[in-house]
Amino acid sequence: MVDERKTLKCSRCGRDRPESSMRLIDQQPVCLDCLYGGVEPVCIWPIGVVANGKKRSGDAFGTTGGDVSVIRLSGGMSSMMKGLSDETHLTIVWQLHKSRPVKTVFARGWDGRKVGPFASRTPDRLTPIAITDVELLKVEGTTLTVRGLDAIDGTPVLDIKVARKSLEQTSKTSRSK
Ligand SMILES: [Zn+2]
């Protein structure tokens, strides 16, 4: 729990700030002013949640479990569903809700090169948002079944878009008609 009364000293500017106004970077507190230069935060409402029983792997990369996930959209999304079931592939935008404090240099997952967050796909990043292209298997009401989503159980889903692969298949189909 973040204690609003507790203050920490920013490791960059040396000012004391409430713990809630700090981010841990390489285990050192850095204030939001030093990180973001005074811009306002953005508020995004989740449209649904992932149900797949998957957990984050012990190391920084990957998830446990199988490849099929259910996305339960909130009932209020029922008016947004028109045409969705005709698509083959979707881009899911989701929140990395279990991300851990940011490291500025680490060995990235696929080749072990020492890089920072912007040159990696680490879930431990300042902006905890991920995008994944998935195959759409089924739509029932506001519940989607998809293959290939690397999000864990309970992940908030922020948005759904048609993936490029679906656009290519749709244009092939309409050309052949
Ligand atoms: Zn600072």
PDB file of C-alpha atoms and ligand atoms in Angstrom:
ATOM      1  CA  MET A   1       0.000   0.000   0.000  1.00  0.00           C
ATOM      2  CA  VAL A   2       1.171   3.514  -0.815  1.00  0.00           C
ATOM      3  CA  ASP A   3       1.212   5.699   2.309  1.00  0.00           C
ATOM      4  CA  GLU A   4       0.283   9.289   1.327  1.00  0.00           C
ATOM      5  CA  ARG A   5       2.044  10.683   4.393  1.00  0.00           C
ATOM      6  CA  LYS A   6       5.319   8.944   3.679  1.00  0.00           C
ATOM      7  CA  THR A   7       7.749  11.005   1.616  1.00  0.00           C
ATOM      8  CA  LEU A   8      10.771   9.879  -0.382  1.00  0.00           C
ATOM      9  CA  LYS A   9      13.731  11.851  -1.697  1.00  0.00           C
ATOM     10  CA  CYS A  10      13.907  11.930  -5.504  1.00  0.00           C
ATOM     11  CA  SER A  11      17.189  10.374  -6.632  1.00  0.00           C
ATOM     12  CA  ARG A  12      17.472  12.888  -9.516  1.00  0.00           C
ATOM     13  CA  CYS A  13      16.406  16.308  -8.150  1.00  0.00           C
ATOM     14  CA  GLY A  14      16.753  15.592  -4.416  1.00  0.00           C
ATOM     15  CA  ARG A  15      13.283  16.983  -3.512  1.00  0.00           C
ATOM     16  CA  ASP A  16      11.070  15.231  -0.959  1.00  0.00           C
ATOM     17  CA  ARG A  17       7.801  14.030  -2.519  1.00  0.00           C
ATOM     18  CA  PRO A  18       4.910  11.796  -1.376  1.00  0.00           C
ATOM     19  CA  GLU A  19       5.525   8.139  -2.159  1.00  0.00           C
ATOM     20  CA  SER A  20       2.486   8.229  -4.497  1.00  0.00           C
ATOM     21  CA  SER A  21       4.327  10.830  -6.657  1.00  0.00           C
ATOM     22  CA  MET A  22       7.353   8.587  -7.146  1.00  0.00           C
ATOM     23  CA  ARG A  23       8.267   5.740  -9.472  1.00  0.00           C
ATOM     24  CA  LEU A  24      10.954   3.188  -8.691  1.00  0.00           C
ATOM     25  CA  ILE A  25      13.573   3.194 -11.463  1.00  0.00           C
ATOM     26  CA  ASP A  26      16.481   0.784 -10.922  1.00  0.00           C
ATOM     27  CA  GLN A  27      15.185   0.552  -7.327  1.00  0.00           C
ATOM     28  CA  GLN A  28      15.680   4.329  -6.826  1.00  0.00           C
ATOM     29  CA  PRO A  29      12.735   6.731  -6.314  1.00  0.00           C
ATOM     30  CA  VAL A  30      12.308   9.249  -9.155  1.00  0.00           C
ATOM     31  CA  CYS A  31       9.633  11.984  -8.947  1.00  0.00           C
ATOM     32  CA  LEU A  32       6.945  12.397 -11.622  1.00  0.00           C
ATOM     33  CA  ASP A  33       8.296  15.883 -12.509  1.00  0.00           C
ATOM     34  CA  CYS A  34      11.753  14.464 -13.259  1.00  0.00           C
ATOM     35  CA  LEU A  35      10.256  11.599 -15.284  1.00  0.00           C
ATOM     36  CA  TYR A  36       7.510  13.342 -17.229  1.00  0.00           C
ATOM     37  CA  GLY A  37       8.318  17.061 -17.138  1.00  0.00           C
ATOM     38  CA  GLY A  38       4.953  18.208 -15.765  1.00  0.00           C
ATOM     39  CA  VAL A  39       2.520  16.703 -18.297  1.00  0.00           C
ATOM     40  CA  GLU A  40      -0.908  15.541 -17.100  1.00  0.00           C
ATOM     41  CA  PRO A  41      -1.678  11.807 -16.866  1.00  0.00           C
ATOM     42  CA  VAL A  42      -4.147  10.097 -19.199  1.00  0.00           C
ATOM     43  CA  CYS A  43      -7.146   8.197 -17.807  1.00  0.00           C
ATOM     44  CA  ILE A  44      -8.398   5.129 -19.724  1.00  0.00           C
ATOM     45  CA  TRP A  45     -11.425   2.981 -18.841  1.00  0.00           C
ATOM     46  CA  PRO A  46     -11.105  -0.788 -19.368  1.00  0.00           C
ATOM     47  CA  ILE A  47     -13.802  -2.332 -21.608  1.00  0.00           C
ATOM     48  CA  GLY A  48     -13.381  -5.875 -20.329  1.00  0.00           C
ATOM     49  CA  VAL A  49     -11.197  -8.495 -18.674  1.00  0.00           C
ATOM     50  CA  VAL A  50      -9.204 -11.566 -19.725  1.00  0.00           C
ATOM     51  CA  ALA A  51     -10.157 -15.013 -18.346  1.00  0.00           C
ATOM     52  CA  ASN A  52      -7.604 -17.693 -19.188  1.00  0.00           C
ATOM     53  CA  GLY A  53      -6.068 -18.983 -15.943  1.00  0.00           C
ATOM     54  CA  LYS A  54      -2.621 -17.849 -17.157  1.00  0.00           C
ATOM     55  CA  LYS A  55      -0.010 -16.436 -14.791  1.00  0.00           C
ATOM     56  CA  ARG A  56       3.155 -14.520 -15.370  1.00  0.00           C
ATOM     57  CA  SER A  57       6.250 -16.770 -15.629  1.00  0.00           C
ATOM     58  CA  GLY A  58       8.746 -16.524 -12.802  1.00  0.00           C
ATOM     59  CA  ASP A  59      11.288 -14.647 -14.935  1.00  0.00           C
ATOM     60  CA  ALA A  60      10.514 -11.355 -16.660  1.00  0.00           C
ATOM     61  CA  PHE A  61       9.252 -12.878 -19.914  1.00  0.00           C
ATOM     62  CA  GLY A  62       6.338 -15.050 -20.985  1.00  0.00           C
ATOM     63  CA  THR A  63       3.255 -16.527 -19.393  1.00  0.00           C
ATOM     64  CA  THR A  64       2.163 -19.944 -18.228  1.00  0.00           C
ATOM     65  CA  GLY A  65      -0.750 -21.950 -19.608  1.00  0.00           C
ATOM     66  CA  GLY A  66      -2.412 -22.602 -22.952  1.00  0.00           C
ATOM     67  CA  ASP A  67      -2.965 -20.427 -25.997  1.00  0.00           C
ATOM     68  CA  VAL A  68      -6.741 -19.833 -25.890  1.00  0.00           C
ATOM     69  CA  SER A  69      -8.218 -16.962 -23.874  1.00  0.00           C
ATOM     70  CA  VAL A  70     -11.683 -15.638 -23.213  1.00  0.00           C
ATOM     71  CA  ILE A  71     -12.231 -11.877 -23.199  1.00  0.00           C
ATOM     72  CA  ARG A  72     -15.333 -10.838 -21.261  1.00  0.00           C
ATOM     73  CA  LEU A  73     -16.376  -7.347 -22.303  1.00  0.00           C
ATOM     74  CA  SER A  74     -18.642  -5.391 -19.997  1.00  0.00           C
ATOM     75  CA  GLY A  75     -22.346  -5.602 -20.888  1.00  0.00           C
ATOM     76  CA  GLY A  76     -22.305  -1.969 -21.938  1.00  0.00           C
ATOM     77  CA  MET A  77     -20.182  -2.930 -24.955  1.00  0.00           C
ATOM     78  CA  SER A  78     -23.058  -4.885 -26.574  1.00  0.00           C
ATOM     79  CA  SER A  79     -23.831  -1.950 -28.868  1.00  0.00           C
ATOM     80  CA  MET A  80     -20.227  -1.930 -30.169  1.00  0.00           C
ATOM     81  CA  MET A  81     -20.158  -5.513 -31.483  1.00  0.00           C
ATOM     82  CA  LYS A  82     -21.607  -5.156 -35.000  1.00  0.00           C
ATOM     83  CA  GLY A  83     -19.457  -6.896 -37.621  1.00  0.00           C
ATOM     84  CA  LEU A  84     -16.925  -8.200 -35.125  1.00  0.00           C
ATOM     85  CA  SER A  85     -17.684 -11.891 -35.671  1.00  0.00           C
ATOM     86  CA  ASP A  86     -16.893 -11.526 -39.421  1.00  0.00           C
ATOM     87  CA  GLU A  87     -13.241 -10.754 -38.637  1.00  0.00           C
ATOM     88  CA  THR A  88     -10.483 -13.368 -38.388  1.00  0.00           C
ATOM     89  CA  HIS A  89      -7.792 -11.437 -36.488  1.00  0.00           C
ATOM     90  CA  LEU A  90      -7.943  -8.676 -33.893  1.00  0.00           C
ATOM     91  CA  THR A  91      -5.461  -6.399 -32.165  1.00  0.00           C
ATOM     92  CA  ILE A  92      -6.042  -6.446 -28.419  1.00  0.00           C
ATOM     93  CA  VAL A  93      -4.838  -3.453 -26.394  1.00  0.00           C
ATOM     94  CA  TRP A  94      -4.400  -4.391 -22.754  1.00  0.00           C
ATOM     95  CA  GLN A  95      -2.960  -3.242 -19.480  1.00  0.00           C
ATOM     96  CA  LEU A  96       0.139  -4.848 -17.973  1.00  0.00           C
ATOM     97  CA  HIS A  97      -1.544  -4.743 -14.579  1.00  0.00           C
ATOM     98  CA  LYS A  98       1.106  -6.866 -12.850  1.00  0.00           C
ATOM     99  CA  SER A  99       4.153  -5.019 -14.121  1.00  0.00           C
ATOM    100  CA  ARG A 100       7.074  -4.617 -11.754  1.00  0.00           C
ATOM    101  CA  PRO A 101       9.411  -1.645 -11.165  1.00  0.00           C
ATOM    102  CA  VAL A 102      11.312  -0.437 -14.230  1.00  0.00           C
ATOM    103  CA  LYS A 103      14.951  -1.224 -14.887  1.00  0.00           C
ATOM    104  CA  THR A 104      16.799   1.024 -17.346  1.00  0.00           C
ATOM    105  CA  VAL A 105      19.162  -1.747 -18.541  1.00  0.00           C
ATOM    106  CA  PHE A 106      18.520  -5.509 -18.605  1.00  0.00           C
ATOM    107  CA  ALA A 107      19.032  -8.539 -20.840  1.00  0.00           C
ATOM    108  CA  ARG A 108      16.045  -8.682 -23.183  1.00  0.00           C
ATOM    109  CA  GLY A 109      14.128 -11.924 -23.634  1.00  0.00           C
ATOM    110  CA  TRP A 110      14.809 -13.135 -27.159  1.00  0.00           C
ATOM    111  CA  ASP A 111      18.530 -12.496 -27.646  1.00  0.00           C
ATOM    112  CA  GLY A 112      19.917 -11.509 -24.254  1.00  0.00           C
ATOM    113  CA  ARG A 113      21.187  -8.106 -25.539  1.00  0.00           C
ATOM    114  CA  LYS A 114      21.518  -5.432 -22.833  1.00  0.00           C
ATOM    115  CA  VAL A 115      18.881  -2.807 -23.636  1.00  0.00           C
ATOM    116  CA  GLY A 116      16.410  -0.371 -22.039  1.00  0.00           C
ATOM    117  CA  PRO A 117      12.594  -0.694 -21.999  1.00  0.00           C
ATOM    118  CA  PHE A 118      12.021   1.045 -25.371  1.00  0.00           C
ATOM    119  CA  ALA A 119      14.258  -1.491 -27.151  1.00  0.00           C
ATOM    120  CA  SER A 120      12.451  -4.455 -25.600  1.00  0.00           C
ATOM    121  CA  ARG A 121       9.035  -5.971 -25.072  1.00  0.00           C
ATOM    122  CA  THR A 122       9.374  -6.180 -21.292  1.00  0.00           C
ATOM    123  CA  PRO A 123       6.154  -5.901 -19.268  1.00  0.00           C
ATOM    124  CA  ASP A 124       8.090  -3.812 -16.718  1.00  0.00           C
ATOM    125  CA  ARG A 125       7.716  -0.377 -18.321  1.00  0.00           C
ATOM    126  CA  LEU A 126       6.605   3.152 -17.435  1.00  0.00           C
ATOM    127  CA  THR A 127       3.475   2.917 -19.582  1.00  0.00           C
ATOM    128  CA  PRO A 128       2.026  -0.499 -18.726  1.00  0.00           C
ATOM    129  CA  ILE A 129       0.174  -1.081 -22.001  1.00  0.00           C
ATOM    130  CA  ALA A 130       0.623  -3.998 -24.412  1.00  0.00           C
ATOM    131  CA  ILE A 131      -0.817  -4.822 -27.848  1.00  0.00           C
ATOM    132  CA  THR A 132      -1.177  -8.347 -29.207  1.00  0.00           C
ATOM    133  CA  ASP A 133      -2.581  -9.604 -32.513  1.00  0.00           C
ATOM    134  CA  VAL A 134      -4.819 -12.616 -31.935  1.00  0.00           C
ATOM    135  CA  GLU A 135      -6.925 -15.023 -33.954  1.00  0.00           C
ATOM    136  CA  LEU A 136     -10.663 -14.613 -33.274  1.00  0.00           C
ATOM    137  CA  LEU A 137     -12.236 -18.033 -32.687  1.00  0.00           C
ATOM    138  CA  LYS A 138     -15.718 -17.177 -31.426  1.00  0.00           C
ATOM    139  CA  VAL A 139     -18.014 -14.316 -30.425  1.00  0.00           C
ATOM    140  CA  GLU A 140     -20.958 -14.982 -28.085  1.00  0.00           C
ATOM    141  CA  GLY A 141     -22.724 -11.825 -26.955  1.00  0.00           C
ATOM    142  CA  THR A 142     -19.966  -9.679 -25.497  1.00  0.00           C
ATOM    143  CA  THR A 143     -17.655 -12.655 -24.848  1.00  0.00           C
ATOM    144  CA  LEU A 144     -14.809 -13.327 -27.280  1.00  0.00           C
ATOM    145  CA  THR A 145     -12.672 -16.456 -27.537  1.00  0.00           C
ATOM    146  CA  VAL A 146      -9.257 -15.775 -29.059  1.00  0.00           C
ATOM    147  CA  ARG A 147      -5.985 -17.609 -29.722  1.00  0.00           C
ATOM    148  CA  GLY A 148      -2.548 -16.108 -29.122  1.00  0.00           C
ATOM    149  CA  LEU A 149      -3.157 -13.572 -26.362  1.00  0.00           C
ATOM    150  CA  ASP A 150      -0.110 -13.379 -24.067  1.00  0.00           C
ATOM    151  CA  ALA A 151      -1.984 -11.577 -21.275  1.00  0.00           C
ATOM    152  CA  ILE A 152      -2.527 -13.205 -17.882  1.00  0.00           C
ATOM    153  CA  ASP A 153      -5.781 -14.000 -16.085  1.00  0.00           C
ATOM    154  CA  GLY A 154      -7.603 -10.896 -14.865  1.00  0.00           C
ATOM    155  CA  THR A 155      -5.884  -8.529 -17.320  1.00  0.00           C
ATOM    156  CA  PRO A 156      -7.922  -5.373 -18.046  1.00  0.00           C
ATOM    157  CA  VAL A 157      -8.656  -5.037 -21.782  1.00  0.00           C
ATOM    158  CA  LEU A 158      -8.498  -1.420 -22.978  1.00  0.00           C
ATOM    159  CA  ASP A 159      -9.514  -1.674 -26.640  1.00  0.00           C
ATOM    160  CA  ILE A 160     -10.089  -4.019 -29.568  1.00  0.00           C
ATOM    161  CA  LYS A 161      -9.267  -3.200 -33.184  1.00  0.00           C
ATOM    162  CA  VAL A 162      -9.306  -5.186 -36.412  1.00  0.00           C
ATOM    163  CA  ALA A 163      -5.799  -6.528 -37.090  1.00  0.00           C
ATOM    164  CA  ARG A 164      -4.013  -5.940 -40.394  1.00  0.00           C
ATOM    165  CA  LYS A 165      -4.140  -9.678 -41.127  1.00  0.00           C
ATOM    166  CA  SER A 166      -7.964  -9.532 -40.955  1.00  0.00           C
ATOM    167  CA  LEU A 167      -8.019  -6.553 -43.351  1.00  0.00           C
ATOM    168  CA  GLU A 168      -5.922  -8.500 -45.873  1.00  0.00           C
ATOM    169  CA  GLN A 169      -8.216 -11.545 -45.653  1.00  0.00           C
ATOM    170  CA  THR A 170     -11.375  -9.424 -45.919  1.00  0.00           C
ATOM    171  CA  SER A 171     -10.098  -7.634 -49.038  1.00  0.00           C
ATOM    172  CA  LYS A 172      -9.135 -11.019 -50.586  1.00  0.00           C
ATOM    173  CA  THR A 173     -12.649 -12.338 -49.924  1.00  0.00           C
ATOM    174  CA  SER A 174     -14.389  -9.282 -51.349  1.00  0.00           C
ATOM    175  CA  ARG A 175     -12.135  -9.355 -54.447  1.00  0.00           C
ATOM    176  CA  SER A 176     -13.021 -12.978 -55.093  1.00  0.00           C
ATOM    177  CA  LYS A 177     -16.776 -12.258 -54.928  1.00  0.00           C
TER     178      LYS A 177
HETATM  179 ZN    ZN B   1      12.823  14.672  -9.076  1.00  0.00          ZN
END
